[in-house]
PDB file of C-alpha atoms in Angstrom:
ATOM      1  CA  MET A   1      54.908  65.100 -35.688  1.00  0.00           C
ATOM      2  CA  ILE A   2      55.986  67.201 -38.531  1.00  0.00           C
ATOM      3  CA  LYS A   3      59.256  69.425 -37.568  1.00  0.00           C
ATOM      4  CA  ALA A   4      60.296  70.448 -40.930  1.00  0.00           C
ATOM      5  CA  VAL A   5      58.803  71.271 -44.453  1.00  0.00           C
ATOM      6  CA  LEU A   6      61.112  70.680 -47.512  1.00  0.00           C
ATOM      7  CA  PHE A   7      60.002  71.832 -50.809  1.00  0.00           C
ATOM      8  CA  ASP A   8      60.925  71.310 -54.696  1.00  0.00           C
ATOM      9  CA  LEU A   9      61.902  74.627 -56.151  1.00  0.00           C
ATOM     10  CA  ASP A  10      60.746  75.007 -59.858  1.00  0.00           C
ATOM     11  CA  GLY A  11      56.945  74.702 -60.186  1.00  0.00           C
ATOM     12  CA  THR A  12      56.495  74.597 -56.231  1.00  0.00           C
ATOM     13  CA  LEU A  13      58.037  77.763 -54.622  1.00  0.00           C
ATOM     14  CA  ALA A  14      59.408  79.447 -57.956  1.00  0.00           C
ATOM     15  CA  ASP A  15      57.620  79.971 -61.113  1.00  0.00           C
ATOM     16  CA  THR A  16      60.814  79.568 -63.546  1.00  0.00           C
ATOM     17  CA  ALA A  17      58.928  78.415 -66.695  1.00  0.00           C
ATOM     18  CA  ARG A  18      59.242  81.849 -68.421  1.00  0.00           C
ATOM     19  CA  ASP A  19      62.953  82.182 -68.075  1.00  0.00           C
ATOM     20  CA  LEU A  20      63.554  78.600 -68.922  1.00  0.00           C
ATOM     21  CA  GLY A  21      61.233  79.082 -72.026  1.00  0.00           C
ATOM     22  CA  ALA A  22      63.036  81.976 -73.013  1.00  0.00           C
ATOM     23  CA  ALA A  23      66.397  80.126 -72.895  1.00  0.00           C
ATOM     24  CA  LEU A  24      64.872  77.389 -75.104  1.00  0.00           C
ATOM     25  CA  ASN A  25      63.479  79.630 -77.666  1.00  0.00           C
ATOM     26  CA  ARG A  26      66.886  81.492 -78.026  1.00  0.00           C
ATOM     27  CA  LEU A  27      68.331  78.083 -78.711  1.00  0.00           C
ATOM     28  CA  LEU A  28      65.594  77.239 -81.332  1.00  0.00           C
ATOM     29  CA  ALA A  29      66.497  80.554 -82.999  1.00  0.00           C
ATOM     30  CA  GLU A  30      70.283  79.642 -82.997  1.00  0.00           C
ATOM     31  CA  GLU A  31      69.307  76.599 -84.796  1.00  0.00           C
ATOM     32  CA  GLY A  32      66.860  78.076 -87.271  1.00  0.00           C
ATOM     33  CA  ARG A  33      63.893  76.963 -85.778  1.00  0.00           C
ATOM     34  CA  ALA A  34      60.609  78.920 -84.722  1.00  0.00           C
ATOM     35  CA  PRO A  35      60.217  79.734 -81.283  1.00  0.00           C
ATOM     36  CA  LEU A  36      57.586  77.753 -78.991  1.00  0.00           C
ATOM     37  CA  SER A  37      54.775  78.957 -77.105  1.00  0.00           C
ATOM     38  CA  TYR A  38      54.574  79.704 -73.460  1.00  0.00           C
ATOM     39  CA  GLU A  39      51.600  77.479 -73.091  1.00  0.00           C
ATOM     40  CA  LEU A  40      53.589  74.465 -74.851  1.00  0.00           C
ATOM     41  CA  ILE A  41      56.782  75.238 -72.795  1.00  0.00           C
ATOM     42  CA  ARG A  42      55.128  75.606 -69.118  1.00  0.00           C
ATOM     43  CA  PRO A  43      54.058  71.990 -68.800  1.00  0.00           C
ATOM     44  CA  VAL A  44      57.510  70.550 -69.421  1.00  0.00           C
ATOM     45  CA  ALA A  45      59.294  73.099 -67.340  1.00  0.00           C
ATOM     46  CA  SER A  46      59.754  70.757 -64.459  1.00  0.00           C
ATOM     47  CA  HIS A  47      61.306  68.110 -66.904  1.00  0.00           C
ATOM     48  CA  GLY A  48      64.990  69.763 -66.942  1.00  0.00           C
ATOM     49  CA  ALA A  49      67.141  70.753 -69.768  1.00  0.00           C
ATOM     50  CA  ARG A  50      66.840  67.473 -71.440  1.00  0.00           C
ATOM     51  CA  GLY A  51      62.902  67.521 -71.480  1.00  0.00           C
ATOM     52  CA  LEU A  52      62.952  71.007 -72.771  1.00  0.00           C
ATOM     53  CA  VAL A  53      65.346  70.293 -75.481  1.00  0.00           C
ATOM     54  CA  GLN A  54      63.298  67.043 -76.495  1.00  0.00           C
ATOM     55  CA  LEU A  55      60.210  69.509 -76.708  1.00  0.00           C
ATOM     56  CA  GLY A  56      62.161  71.920 -79.108  1.00  0.00           C
ATOM     57  CA  PHE A  57      63.798  69.419 -81.235  1.00  0.00           C
ATOM     58  CA  GLY A  58      62.417  65.967 -80.982  1.00  0.00           C
ATOM     59  CA  ALA A  59      62.990  62.938 -78.855  1.00  0.00           C
ATOM     60  CA  ASP A  60      64.874  60.811 -81.351  1.00  0.00           C
ATOM     61  CA  LEU A  61      68.031  63.030 -81.328  1.00  0.00           C
ATOM     62  CA  ASP A  62      71.395  61.023 -81.164  1.00  0.00           C
ATOM     63  CA  ALA A  63      73.296  61.035 -77.861  1.00  0.00           C
ATOM     64  CA  ASP A  64      75.961  63.508 -79.178  1.00  0.00           C
ATOM     65  CA  ARG A  65      73.517  65.884 -80.456  1.00  0.00           C
ATOM     66  CA  MET A  66      71.272  65.976 -77.442  1.00  0.00           C
ATOM     67  CA  GLU A  67      74.321  66.642 -75.272  1.00  0.00           C
ATOM     68  CA  ALA A  68      75.584  69.682 -77.355  1.00  0.00           C
ATOM     69  CA  LEU A  69      72.022  71.242 -77.306  1.00  0.00           C
ATOM     70  CA  ARG A  70      71.526  70.641 -73.639  1.00  0.00           C
ATOM     71  CA  VAL A  71      74.975  72.212 -72.703  1.00  0.00           C
ATOM     72  CA  ARG A  72      74.214  75.319 -74.956  1.00  0.00           C
ATOM     73  CA  PHE A  73      70.591  75.261 -73.408  1.00  0.00           C
ATOM     74  CA  MET A  74      72.296  75.646 -70.123  1.00  0.00           C
ATOM     75  CA  ASP A  75      74.434  78.321 -71.154  1.00  0.00           C
ATOM     76  CA  LEU A  76      71.585  80.324 -72.414  1.00  0.00           C
ATOM     77  CA  TYR A  77      69.638  79.806 -69.302  1.00  0.00           C
ATOM     78  CA  ASP A  78      72.689  80.762 -67.131  1.00  0.00           C
ATOM     79  CA  ALA A  79      72.983  83.878 -68.896  1.00  0.00           C
ATOM     80  CA  ASN A  80      69.415  85.208 -68.115  1.00  0.00           C
ATOM     81  CA  LEU A  81      68.437  82.935 -64.940  1.00  0.00           C
ATOM     82  CA  ALA A  82      66.164  84.997 -63.349  1.00  0.00           C
ATOM     83  CA  GLY A  83      64.543  87.844 -65.712  1.00  0.00           C
ATOM     84  CA  GLU A  84      60.830  86.850 -65.002  1.00  0.00           C
ATOM     85  CA  THR A  85      61.380  83.968 -62.326  1.00  0.00           C
ATOM     86  CA  THR A  86      58.926  84.735 -59.185  1.00  0.00           C
ATOM     87  CA  LEU A  87      57.885  83.254 -56.179  1.00  0.00           C
ATOM     88  CA  PHE A  88      54.556  81.790 -56.520  1.00  0.00           C
ATOM     89  CA  ASP A  89      51.491  83.659 -54.648  1.00  0.00           C
ATOM     90  CA  GLY A  90      51.199  82.760 -51.038  1.00  0.00           C
ATOM     91  CA  VAL A  91      54.723  81.113 -50.827  1.00  0.00           C
ATOM     92  CA  ASN A  92      56.477  83.861 -48.487  1.00  0.00           C
ATOM     93  CA  GLU A  93      53.242  83.793 -46.432  1.00  0.00           C
ATOM     94  CA  LEU A  94      53.341  80.060 -45.836  1.00  0.00           C
ATOM     95  CA  ILE A  95      57.113  80.143 -45.125  1.00  0.00           C
ATOM     96  CA  SER A  96      56.481  83.011 -42.596  1.00  0.00           C
ATOM     97  CA  GLU A  97      54.044  81.110 -40.830  1.00  0.00           C
ATOM     98  CA  LEU A  98      56.088  78.090 -40.804  1.00  0.00           C
ATOM     99  CA  ASP A  99      59.071  80.003 -39.048  1.00  0.00           C
ATOM    100  CA  LYS A 100      56.367  81.463 -36.375  1.00  0.00           C
ATOM    101  CA  ARG A 101      55.470  78.028 -35.700  1.00  0.00           C
ATOM    102  CA  GLY A 102      58.966  76.826 -35.222  1.00  0.00           C
ATOM    103  CA  LEU A 103      59.416  74.619 -38.043  1.00  0.00           C
ATOM    104  CA  ALA A 104      62.158  74.542 -40.560  1.00  0.00           C
ATOM    105  CA  TRP A 105      62.026  74.878 -44.202  1.00  0.00           C
ATOM    106  CA  GLY A 106      64.479  73.910 -46.986  1.00  0.00           C
ATOM    107  CA  ILE A 107      64.733  73.104 -50.633  1.00  0.00           C
ATOM    108  CA  ILE A 108      65.505  69.864 -52.506  1.00  0.00           C
ATOM    109  CA  THR A 109      65.743  70.277 -56.135  1.00  0.00           C
ATOM    110  CA  ASN A 110      67.025  68.862 -59.386  1.00  0.00           C
ATOM    111  CA  LYS A 111      68.346  71.810 -60.602  1.00  0.00           C
ATOM    112  CA  SER A 112      72.037  71.954 -60.465  1.00  0.00           C
ATOM    113  CA  MET A 113      74.318  74.218 -58.100  1.00  0.00           C
ATOM    114  CA  ARG A 114      75.440  76.256 -61.003  1.00  0.00           C
ATOM    115  CA  PHE A 115      71.917  77.983 -60.958  1.00  0.00           C
ATOM    116  CA  THR A 116      70.579  77.036 -57.481  1.00  0.00           C
ATOM    117  CA  ASP A 117      73.630  78.709 -55.680  1.00  0.00           C
ATOM    118  CA  ARG A 118      72.857  81.898 -57.650  1.00  0.00           C
ATOM    119  CA  LEU A 119      68.934  81.997 -57.897  1.00  0.00           C
ATOM    120  CA  VAL A 120      67.736  80.996 -54.427  1.00  0.00           C
ATOM    121  CA  PRO A 121      69.821  84.143 -52.745  1.00  0.00           C
ATOM    122  CA  TRP A 122      68.176  86.319 -55.233  1.00  0.00           C
ATOM    123  CA  LEU A 123      64.603  85.180 -54.742  1.00  0.00           C
ATOM    124  CA  PRO A 124      62.984  87.063 -52.035  1.00  0.00           C
ATOM    125  CA  PHE A 125      62.270  84.602 -49.540  1.00  0.00           C
ATOM    126  CA  ALA A 126      60.818  86.157 -46.289  1.00  0.00           C
ATOM    127  CA  ILE A 127      63.357  83.720 -44.268  1.00  0.00           C
ATOM    128  CA  PRO A 128      66.106  81.988 -45.766  1.00  0.00           C
ATOM    129  CA  PRO A 129      66.010  78.117 -46.142  1.00  0.00           C
ATOM    130  CA  ALA A 130      67.725  76.020 -43.410  1.00  0.00           C
ATOM    131  CA  VAL A 131      68.962  73.739 -46.265  1.00  0.00           C
ATOM    132  CA  ILE A 132      69.484  73.440 -49.949  1.00  0.00           C
ATOM    133  CA  VAL A 133      70.332  70.277 -51.750  1.00  0.00           C
ATOM    134  CA  SER A 134      70.839  70.643 -55.571  1.00  0.00           C
ATOM    135  CA  GLY A 135      70.681  67.991 -58.229  1.00  0.00           C
ATOM    136  CA  ASP A 136      74.346  67.432 -58.010  1.00  0.00           C
ATOM    137  CA  THR A 137      75.072  68.095 -54.283  1.00  0.00           C
ATOM    138  CA  VAL A 138      75.254  64.396 -53.631  1.00  0.00           C
ATOM    139  CA  GLY A 139      75.892  63.100 -57.019  1.00  0.00           C
ATOM    140  CA  VAL A 140      72.557  61.839 -57.695  1.00  0.00           C
ATOM    141  CA  ALA A 141      69.048  63.603 -58.054  1.00  0.00           C
ATOM    142  CA  LYS A 142      65.384  62.739 -57.055  1.00  0.00           C
ATOM    143  CA  PRO A 143      63.783  60.415 -56.959  1.00  0.00           C
ATOM    144  CA  ASP A 144      67.018  58.740 -55.657  1.00  0.00           C
ATOM    145  CA  PRO A 145      67.083  59.043 -51.561  1.00  0.00           C
ATOM    146  CA  LYS A 146      70.205  60.368 -51.120  1.00  0.00           C
ATOM    147  CA  PRO A 147      69.372  64.029 -51.687  1.00  0.00           C
ATOM    148  CA  MET A 148      66.387  63.563 -49.347  1.00  0.00           C
ATOM    149  CA  LEU A 149      68.639  61.791 -46.549  1.00  0.00           C
ATOM    150  CA  HIS A 150      71.356  64.554 -47.144  1.00  0.00           C
ATOM    151  CA  ALA A 151      68.876  67.470 -46.726  1.00  0.00           C
ATOM    152  CA  THR A 152      67.331  65.808 -43.109  1.00  0.00           C
ATOM    153  CA  SER A 153      71.076  65.207 -42.029  1.00  0.00           C
ATOM    154  CA  GLN A 154      72.094  68.856 -42.585  1.00  0.00           C
ATOM    155  CA  ILE A 155      68.985  70.028 -40.177  1.00  0.00           C
ATOM    156  CA  GLY A 156      69.189  67.322 -37.957  1.00  0.00           C
ATOM    157  CA  ILE A 157      65.400  66.167 -38.401  1.00  0.00           C
ATOM    158  CA  ALA A 158      64.575  62.651 -39.053  1.00  0.00           C
ATOM    159  CA  PRO A 159      62.743  61.919 -42.389  1.00  0.00           C
ATOM    160  CA  GLU A 160      59.560  60.730 -40.693  1.00  0.00           C
ATOM    161  CA  HIS A 161      59.177  64.112 -39.171  1.00  0.00           C
ATOM    162  CA  CYS A 162      59.493  66.003 -42.352  1.00  0.00           C
ATOM    163  CA  MET A 163      56.787  66.892 -45.277  1.00  0.00           C
ATOM    164  CA  TYR A 164      58.278  67.180 -48.797  1.00  0.00           C
ATOM    165  CA  VAL A 165      56.317  69.198 -51.165  1.00  0.00           C
ATOM    166  CA  GLY A 166      56.271  69.216 -54.963  1.00  0.00           C
ATOM    167  CA  ASP A 167      54.560  69.106 -58.403  1.00  0.00           C
ATOM    168  CA  ALA A 168      56.293  66.019 -60.005  1.00  0.00           C
ATOM    169  CA  GLU A 169      56.141  62.362 -59.585  1.00  0.00           C
ATOM    170  CA  ARG A 170      59.801  62.058 -59.016  1.00  0.00           C
ATOM    171  CA  ASP A 171      59.080  64.422 -55.836  1.00  0.00           C
ATOM    172  CA  ILE A 172      56.562  62.170 -54.425  1.00  0.00           C
ATOM    173  CA  GLN A 173      58.684  59.165 -55.291  1.00  0.00           C
ATOM    174  CA  ALA A 174      61.732  60.671 -53.413  1.00  0.00           C
ATOM    175  CA  GLY A 175      59.498  61.605 -50.251  1.00  0.00           C
ATOM    176  CA  ARG A 176      57.967  58.327 -49.945  1.00  0.00           C
ATOM    177  CA  ASN A 177      61.298  56.579 -50.351  1.00  0.00           C
ATOM    178  CA  VAL A 178      62.573  57.996 -47.184  1.00  0.00           C
ATOM    179  CA  GLY A 179      59.234  58.008 -45.128  1.00  0.00           C
ATOM    180  CA  MET A 180      58.154  61.513 -45.473  1.00  0.00           C
ATOM    181  CA  LYS A 181      54.608  62.886 -45.755  1.00  0.00           C
ATOM    182  CA  THR A 182      54.165  64.012 -49.194  1.00  0.00           C
ATOM    183  CA  VAL A 183      52.179  66.779 -50.653  1.00  0.00           C
ATOM    184  CA  LEU A 184      51.422  67.453 -54.349  1.00  0.00           C
ATOM    185  CA  VAL A 185      50.709  71.118 -55.718  1.00  0.00           C
ATOM    186  CA  SER A 186      48.280  71.743 -58.112  1.00  0.00           C
ATOM    187  CA  TRP A 187      49.989  74.998 -59.332  1.00  0.00           C
ATOM    188  CA  GLY A 188      53.080  73.395 -60.752  1.00  0.00           C
ATOM    189  CA  TYR A 189      54.253  72.026 -64.244  1.00  0.00           C
ATOM    190  CA  PHE A 190      52.055  69.316 -65.403  1.00  0.00           C
ATOM    191  CA  SER A 191      52.233  67.608 -68.891  1.00  0.00           C
ATOM    192  CA  GLU A 192      49.465  65.750 -70.672  1.00  0.00           C
ATOM    193  CA  GLN A 193      51.116  62.696 -69.993  1.00  0.00           C
ATOM    194  CA  ASP A 194      51.431  63.309 -66.260  1.00  0.00           C
ATOM    195  CA  LYS A 195      49.029  61.343 -64.127  1.00  0.00           C
ATOM    196  CA  PRO A 196      49.244  63.042 -60.663  1.00  0.00           C
ATOM    197  CA  GLU A 197      46.065  61.110 -59.173  1.00  0.00           C
ATOM    198  CA  GLN A 198      48.135  58.103 -59.755  1.00  0.00           C
ATOM    199  CA  TRP A 199      51.330  59.101 -57.991  1.00  0.00           C
ATOM    200  CA  GLY A 200      50.237  58.642 -54.514  1.00  0.00           C
ATOM    201  CA  ALA A 201      50.775  61.801 -52.578  1.00  0.00           C
ATOM    202  CA  ASP A 202      49.591  61.929 -49.157  1.00  0.00           C
ATOM    203  CA  ILE A 203      48.024  65.259 -49.475  1.00  0.00           C
ATOM    204  CA  ASP A 204      47.014  67.498 -52.307  1.00  0.00           C
ATOM    205  CA  ILE A 205      46.740  71.256 -52.098  1.00  0.00           C
ATOM    206  CA  ASP A 206      45.532  74.295 -54.501  1.00  0.00           C
ATOM    207  CA  HIS A 207      47.193  77.195 -52.644  1.00  0.00           C
ATOM    208  CA  PRO A 208      50.592  77.270 -50.558  1.00  0.00           C
ATOM    209  CA  LEU A 209      48.502  78.367 -47.296  1.00  0.00           C
ATOM    210  CA  GLN A 210      46.528  75.183 -47.517  1.00  0.00           C
ATOM    211  CA  LEU A 211      49.593  73.497 -46.340  1.00  0.00           C
ATOM    212  CA  LEU A 212      49.018  74.908 -43.009  1.00  0.00           C
ATOM    213  CA  ASP A 213      45.789  72.779 -42.606  1.00  0.00           C
ATOM    214  CA  HIS A 214      47.920  69.501 -42.508  1.00  0.00           C
ATOM    215  CA  LEU A 215      50.629  70.438 -39.941  1.00  0.00           C
TER     216      LEU A 215
END
């Protein structure tokens, strides 16, 4: 029996790609490079600062250069965290219905606390999350099981009574690693290299409210 639904943040609950892309393009401008289109950036938005820097500057950067660009990217993103970020259509309706059914909901994201602690309270969620676990809350990020187990311990619900909803392979891996039922959303950020049909999600949905059919 499902007693709680836990979600990834970027690409699952919130559309953060435009603000992440704006930070990348500001970094590219500082480095004298041309901006990238939103169509190129959006599929990589779930891959974190490192993935976005590699998109803009190539994958063959040496470690020191990568780290310097990554840190600068994060500073630029921090300066304009929510200019165009919104909840995906149907998310608040889903959260409201979960609450009506007596189900807890929460967030497990690889986004660092530096951003999550500011962004989540700003987002207009109908009901506040019962738990928020960021990528650095327990020192490791998904697909490691520790963030998942930390979340379930905080809400006092065993993993097997939880559903985890996300848009990336690591989300499905993380949920499966701890025995949660896993849900893959189609509206997230997928690159050409991604093969979601091979990730082994228990459920696929095309709109947030479709989740209600599986509870």
